[in-house]
């Protein structure tokens, strides 16, 4: 797993972090998923997300042909979560869950990324809005 940068280093990055958002990225490999550590990282980052432009957490699973990514950002006190999957014909679909509490967001992020429980998830299909 590519470990995310959880602390902001460097003067330029500190200025960027203070005035705008900070982007976090996690890349998980199916071979070396350490679930408890990954859950800790996810929970830590989501708990500390601020409602700032460009501040978000995005995560991908290496070498997974059906699951593309899951990402979240904070809007006010609520969270928005988006995830992208390929259907059986390898057509990409992007879904959005809005107005999530912090705990709901953490649990869904974890489910999608590590458990890859993609069946029966609610969400608004925003594929056409995003991909055109």
PDB file of C-alpha atoms in Angstrom:
ATOM      1  CA  UNK A   1       0.000   0.000   0.000  1.00  0.00           C
ATOM      2  CA  UNK A   2       1.319   3.419  -0.925  1.00  0.00           C
ATOM      3  CA  UNK A   3       1.141   5.303   2.337  1.00  0.00           C
ATOM      4  CA  UNK A   4      -0.556   8.695   2.174  1.00  0.00           C
ATOM      5  CA  UNK A   5       1.088  11.847   3.347  1.00  0.00           C
ATOM      6  CA  UNK A   6      -0.621  12.565   6.649  1.00  0.00           C
ATOM      7  CA  UNK A   7       1.513  15.494   7.706  1.00  0.00           C
ATOM      8  CA  UNK A   8       2.195  18.612   5.699  1.00  0.00           C
ATOM      9  CA  UNK A   9       5.882  19.227   5.070  1.00  0.00           C
ATOM     10  CA  UNK A  10       7.609  22.181   3.486  1.00  0.00           C
ATOM     11  CA  UNK A  11       6.784  25.879   3.549  1.00  0.00           C
ATOM     12  CA  UNK A  12       4.986  25.871   0.167  1.00  0.00           C
ATOM     13  CA  UNK A  13       2.832  22.903   1.161  1.00  0.00           C
ATOM     14  CA  UNK A  14       1.987  24.501   4.518  1.00  0.00           C
ATOM     15  CA  UNK A  15       0.844  27.666   2.737  1.00  0.00           C
ATOM     16  CA  UNK A  16      -1.220  25.620   0.309  1.00  0.00           C
ATOM     17  CA  UNK A  17      -2.700  23.592   3.182  1.00  0.00           C
ATOM     18  CA  UNK A  18      -3.592  26.747   5.116  1.00  0.00           C
ATOM     19  CA  UNK A  19      -5.218  28.647   2.252  1.00  0.00           C
ATOM     20  CA  UNK A  20      -6.717  25.848   0.185  1.00  0.00           C
ATOM     21  CA  UNK A  21      -7.183  22.117   0.427  1.00  0.00           C
ATOM     22  CA  UNK A  22      -4.813  19.216   0.642  1.00  0.00           C
ATOM     23  CA  UNK A  23      -5.228  16.184  -1.586  1.00  0.00           C
ATOM     24  CA  UNK A  24      -4.630  12.733  -0.104  1.00  0.00           C
ATOM     25  CA  UNK A  25      -4.208   9.606  -2.247  1.00  0.00           C
ATOM     26  CA  UNK A  26      -4.040   5.955  -1.201  1.00  0.00           C
ATOM     27  CA  UNK A  27      -3.194   3.109  -3.558  1.00  0.00           C
ATOM     28  CA  UNK A  28      -3.943  -0.339  -2.144  1.00  0.00           C
ATOM     29  CA  UNK A  29      -2.529  -3.568  -3.505  1.00  0.00           C
ATOM     30  CA  UNK A  30      -4.698  -6.664  -3.052  1.00  0.00           C
ATOM     31  CA  UNK A  31      -1.636  -8.676  -2.080  1.00  0.00           C
ATOM     32  CA  UNK A  32      -0.604  -6.587   0.900  1.00  0.00           C
ATOM     33  CA  UNK A  33      -3.763  -5.173   2.398  1.00  0.00           C
ATOM     34  CA  UNK A  34      -3.282  -4.719   6.109  1.00  0.00           C
ATOM     35  CA  UNK A  35      -6.858  -3.897   6.958  1.00  0.00           C
ATOM     36  CA  UNK A  36      -6.449  -2.508  10.464  1.00  0.00           C
ATOM     37  CA  UNK A  37      -3.659  -0.139   9.427  1.00  0.00           C
ATOM     38  CA  UNK A  38      -5.519   0.956   6.304  1.00  0.00           C
ATOM     39  CA  UNK A  39      -8.697   1.535   8.313  1.00  0.00           C
ATOM     40  CA  UNK A  40      -6.694   3.662  10.770  1.00  0.00           C
ATOM     41  CA  UNK A  41      -5.269   5.770   7.911  1.00  0.00           C
ATOM     42  CA  UNK A  42      -8.698   6.195   6.295  1.00  0.00           C
ATOM     43  CA  UNK A  43     -10.332   7.161   9.583  1.00  0.00           C
ATOM     44  CA  UNK A  44      -7.516   9.569  10.443  1.00  0.00           C
ATOM     45  CA  UNK A  45      -7.638  11.386   7.109  1.00  0.00           C
ATOM     46  CA  UNK A  46     -11.445  11.587   6.877  1.00  0.00           C
ATOM     47  CA  UNK A  47     -11.719  12.809  10.468  1.00  0.00           C
ATOM     48  CA  UNK A  48      -9.273  15.609   9.665  1.00  0.00           C
ATOM     49  CA  UNK A  49     -10.716  16.653   6.297  1.00  0.00           C
ATOM     50  CA  UNK A  50     -11.760  20.289   6.146  1.00  0.00           C
ATOM     51  CA  UNK A  51     -14.370  21.966   3.984  1.00  0.00           C
ATOM     52  CA  UNK A  52     -11.798  23.499   1.645  1.00  0.00           C
ATOM     53  CA  UNK A  53     -11.510  23.693  -2.104  1.00  0.00           C
ATOM     54  CA  UNK A  54      -9.448  20.753  -3.467  1.00  0.00           C
ATOM     55  CA  UNK A  55      -9.258  18.976  -0.089  1.00  0.00           C
ATOM     56  CA  UNK A  56     -10.243  15.339  -0.485  1.00  0.00           C
ATOM     57  CA  UNK A  57      -9.208  11.715  -0.082  1.00  0.00           C
ATOM     58  CA  UNK A  58      -9.060   9.426  -3.104  1.00  0.00           C
ATOM     59  CA  UNK A  59      -8.181   5.736  -3.020  1.00  0.00           C
ATOM     60  CA  UNK A  60      -7.623   3.117  -5.700  1.00  0.00           C
ATOM     61  CA  UNK A  61      -7.030  -0.620  -5.709  1.00  0.00           C
ATOM     62  CA  UNK A  62      -4.169  -1.796  -7.910  1.00  0.00           C
ATOM     63  CA  UNK A  63      -4.956  -4.350 -10.605  1.00  0.00           C
ATOM     64  CA  UNK A  64      -8.708  -4.422 -10.058  1.00  0.00           C
ATOM     65  CA  UNK A  65     -10.572  -4.363 -13.364  1.00  0.00           C
ATOM     66  CA  UNK A  66     -14.014  -3.693 -11.839  1.00  0.00           C
ATOM     67  CA  UNK A  67     -13.341  -1.144  -9.103  1.00  0.00           C
ATOM     68  CA  UNK A  68     -11.799   2.185 -10.196  1.00  0.00           C
ATOM     69  CA  UNK A  69     -11.727   4.489  -7.169  1.00  0.00           C
ATOM     70  CA  UNK A  70     -13.503   5.842  -4.122  1.00  0.00           C
ATOM     71  CA  UNK A  71     -13.166   9.450  -2.997  1.00  0.00           C
ATOM     72  CA  UNK A  72     -14.623  11.747  -0.390  1.00  0.00           C
ATOM     73  CA  UNK A  73     -14.693  15.421   0.525  1.00  0.00           C
ATOM     74  CA  UNK A  74     -16.298  17.426   3.289  1.00  0.00           C
ATOM     75  CA  UNK A  75     -19.080  19.941   2.585  1.00  0.00           C
ATOM     76  CA  UNK A  76     -20.013  21.849   5.709  1.00  0.00           C
ATOM     77  CA  UNK A  77     -20.441  19.212   8.403  1.00  0.00           C
ATOM     78  CA  UNK A  78     -21.445  16.449   5.967  1.00  0.00           C
ATOM     79  CA  UNK A  79     -19.476  14.339   3.520  1.00  0.00           C
ATOM     80  CA  UNK A  80     -19.910  13.401  -0.116  1.00  0.00           C
ATOM     81  CA  UNK A  81     -18.599  10.036  -1.266  1.00  0.00           C
ATOM     82  CA  UNK A  82     -18.145   9.043  -4.907  1.00  0.00           C
ATOM     83  CA  UNK A  83     -17.060   5.706  -6.280  1.00  0.00           C
ATOM     84  CA  UNK A  84     -16.483   4.335  -9.747  1.00  0.00           C
ATOM     85  CA  UNK A  85     -16.966   0.773 -10.957  1.00  0.00           C
ATOM     86  CA  UNK A  86     -17.012  -1.018 -14.287  1.00  0.00           C
ATOM     87  CA  UNK A  87     -19.996  -3.158 -15.208  1.00  0.00           C
ATOM     88  CA  UNK A  88     -19.773  -6.566 -16.885  1.00  0.00           C
ATOM     89  CA  UNK A  89     -19.203  -4.886 -20.257  1.00  0.00           C
ATOM     90  CA  UNK A  90     -16.424  -2.700 -18.798  1.00  0.00           C
ATOM     91  CA  UNK A  91     -18.484   0.476 -19.007  1.00  0.00           C
ATOM     92  CA  UNK A  92     -17.522   2.899 -16.240  1.00  0.00           C
ATOM     93  CA  UNK A  93     -20.201   4.092 -13.820  1.00  0.00           C
ATOM     94  CA  UNK A  94     -19.751   6.755 -11.167  1.00  0.00           C
ATOM     95  CA  UNK A  95     -22.066   6.927  -8.153  1.00  0.00           C
ATOM     96  CA  UNK A  96     -22.436   9.575  -5.484  1.00  0.00           C
ATOM     97  CA  UNK A  97     -23.675   9.377  -1.908  1.00  0.00           C
ATOM     98  CA  UNK A  98     -24.388  12.767  -0.357  1.00  0.00           C
ATOM     99  CA  UNK A  99     -25.116  14.111   3.131  1.00  0.00           C
ATOM    100  CA  UNK A 100     -23.162  11.399   4.960  1.00  0.00           C
ATOM    101  CA  UNK A 101     -22.079  11.705   8.553  1.00  0.00           C
ATOM    102  CA  UNK A 102     -18.399  11.260   9.341  1.00  0.00           C
ATOM    103  CA  UNK A 103     -18.943   7.708  10.666  1.00  0.00           C
ATOM    104  CA  UNK A 104     -21.072   6.689   7.660  1.00  0.00           C
ATOM    105  CA  UNK A 105     -18.419   8.054   5.324  1.00  0.00           C
ATOM    106  CA  UNK A 106     -15.571   6.195   7.056  1.00  0.00           C
ATOM    107  CA  UNK A 107     -17.485   2.912   7.119  1.00  0.00           C
ATOM    108  CA  UNK A 108     -18.583   3.131   3.469  1.00  0.00           C
ATOM    109  CA  UNK A 109     -15.109   4.181   2.326  1.00  0.00           C
ATOM    110  CA  UNK A 110     -13.657   1.167   4.116  1.00  0.00           C
ATOM    111  CA  UNK A 111     -16.312  -1.194   2.729  1.00  0.00           C
ATOM    112  CA  UNK A 112     -15.722  -0.029  -0.824  1.00  0.00           C
ATOM    113  CA  UNK A 113     -11.943   0.058  -0.721  1.00  0.00           C
ATOM    114  CA  UNK A 114     -11.019  -2.977   1.327  1.00  0.00           C
ATOM    115  CA  UNK A 115     -14.060  -5.212   1.398  1.00  0.00           C
ATOM    116  CA  UNK A 116     -15.099  -4.209  -2.135  1.00  0.00           C
ATOM    117  CA  UNK A 117     -18.742  -4.732  -1.238  1.00  0.00           C
ATOM    118  CA  UNK A 118     -20.252  -3.123  -4.298  1.00  0.00           C
ATOM    119  CA  UNK A 119     -23.642  -4.838  -4.375  1.00  0.00           C
ATOM    120  CA  UNK A 120     -26.770  -3.086  -3.143  1.00  0.00           C
ATOM    121  CA  UNK A 121     -25.058   0.215  -2.429  1.00  0.00           C
ATOM    122  CA  UNK A 122     -27.283   3.226  -2.732  1.00  0.00           C
ATOM    123  CA  UNK A 123     -26.140   6.195  -4.704  1.00  0.00           C
ATOM    124  CA  UNK A 124     -27.075   8.568  -7.468  1.00  0.00           C
ATOM    125  CA  UNK A 125     -25.601   7.669 -10.856  1.00  0.00           C
ATOM    126  CA  UNK A 126     -23.619  10.763 -11.929  1.00  0.00           C
ATOM    127  CA  UNK A 127     -21.770   9.132 -14.832  1.00  0.00           C
ATOM    128  CA  UNK A 128     -23.252  11.402 -17.525  1.00  0.00           C
ATOM    129  CA  UNK A 129     -22.646  14.554 -15.482  1.00  0.00           C
ATOM    130  CA  UNK A 130     -18.974  13.679 -14.911  1.00  0.00           C
ATOM    131  CA  UNK A 131     -17.969  11.909 -18.120  1.00  0.00           C
ATOM    132  CA  UNK A 132     -20.325  13.733 -20.466  1.00  0.00           C
TER     133      UNK A 132
END
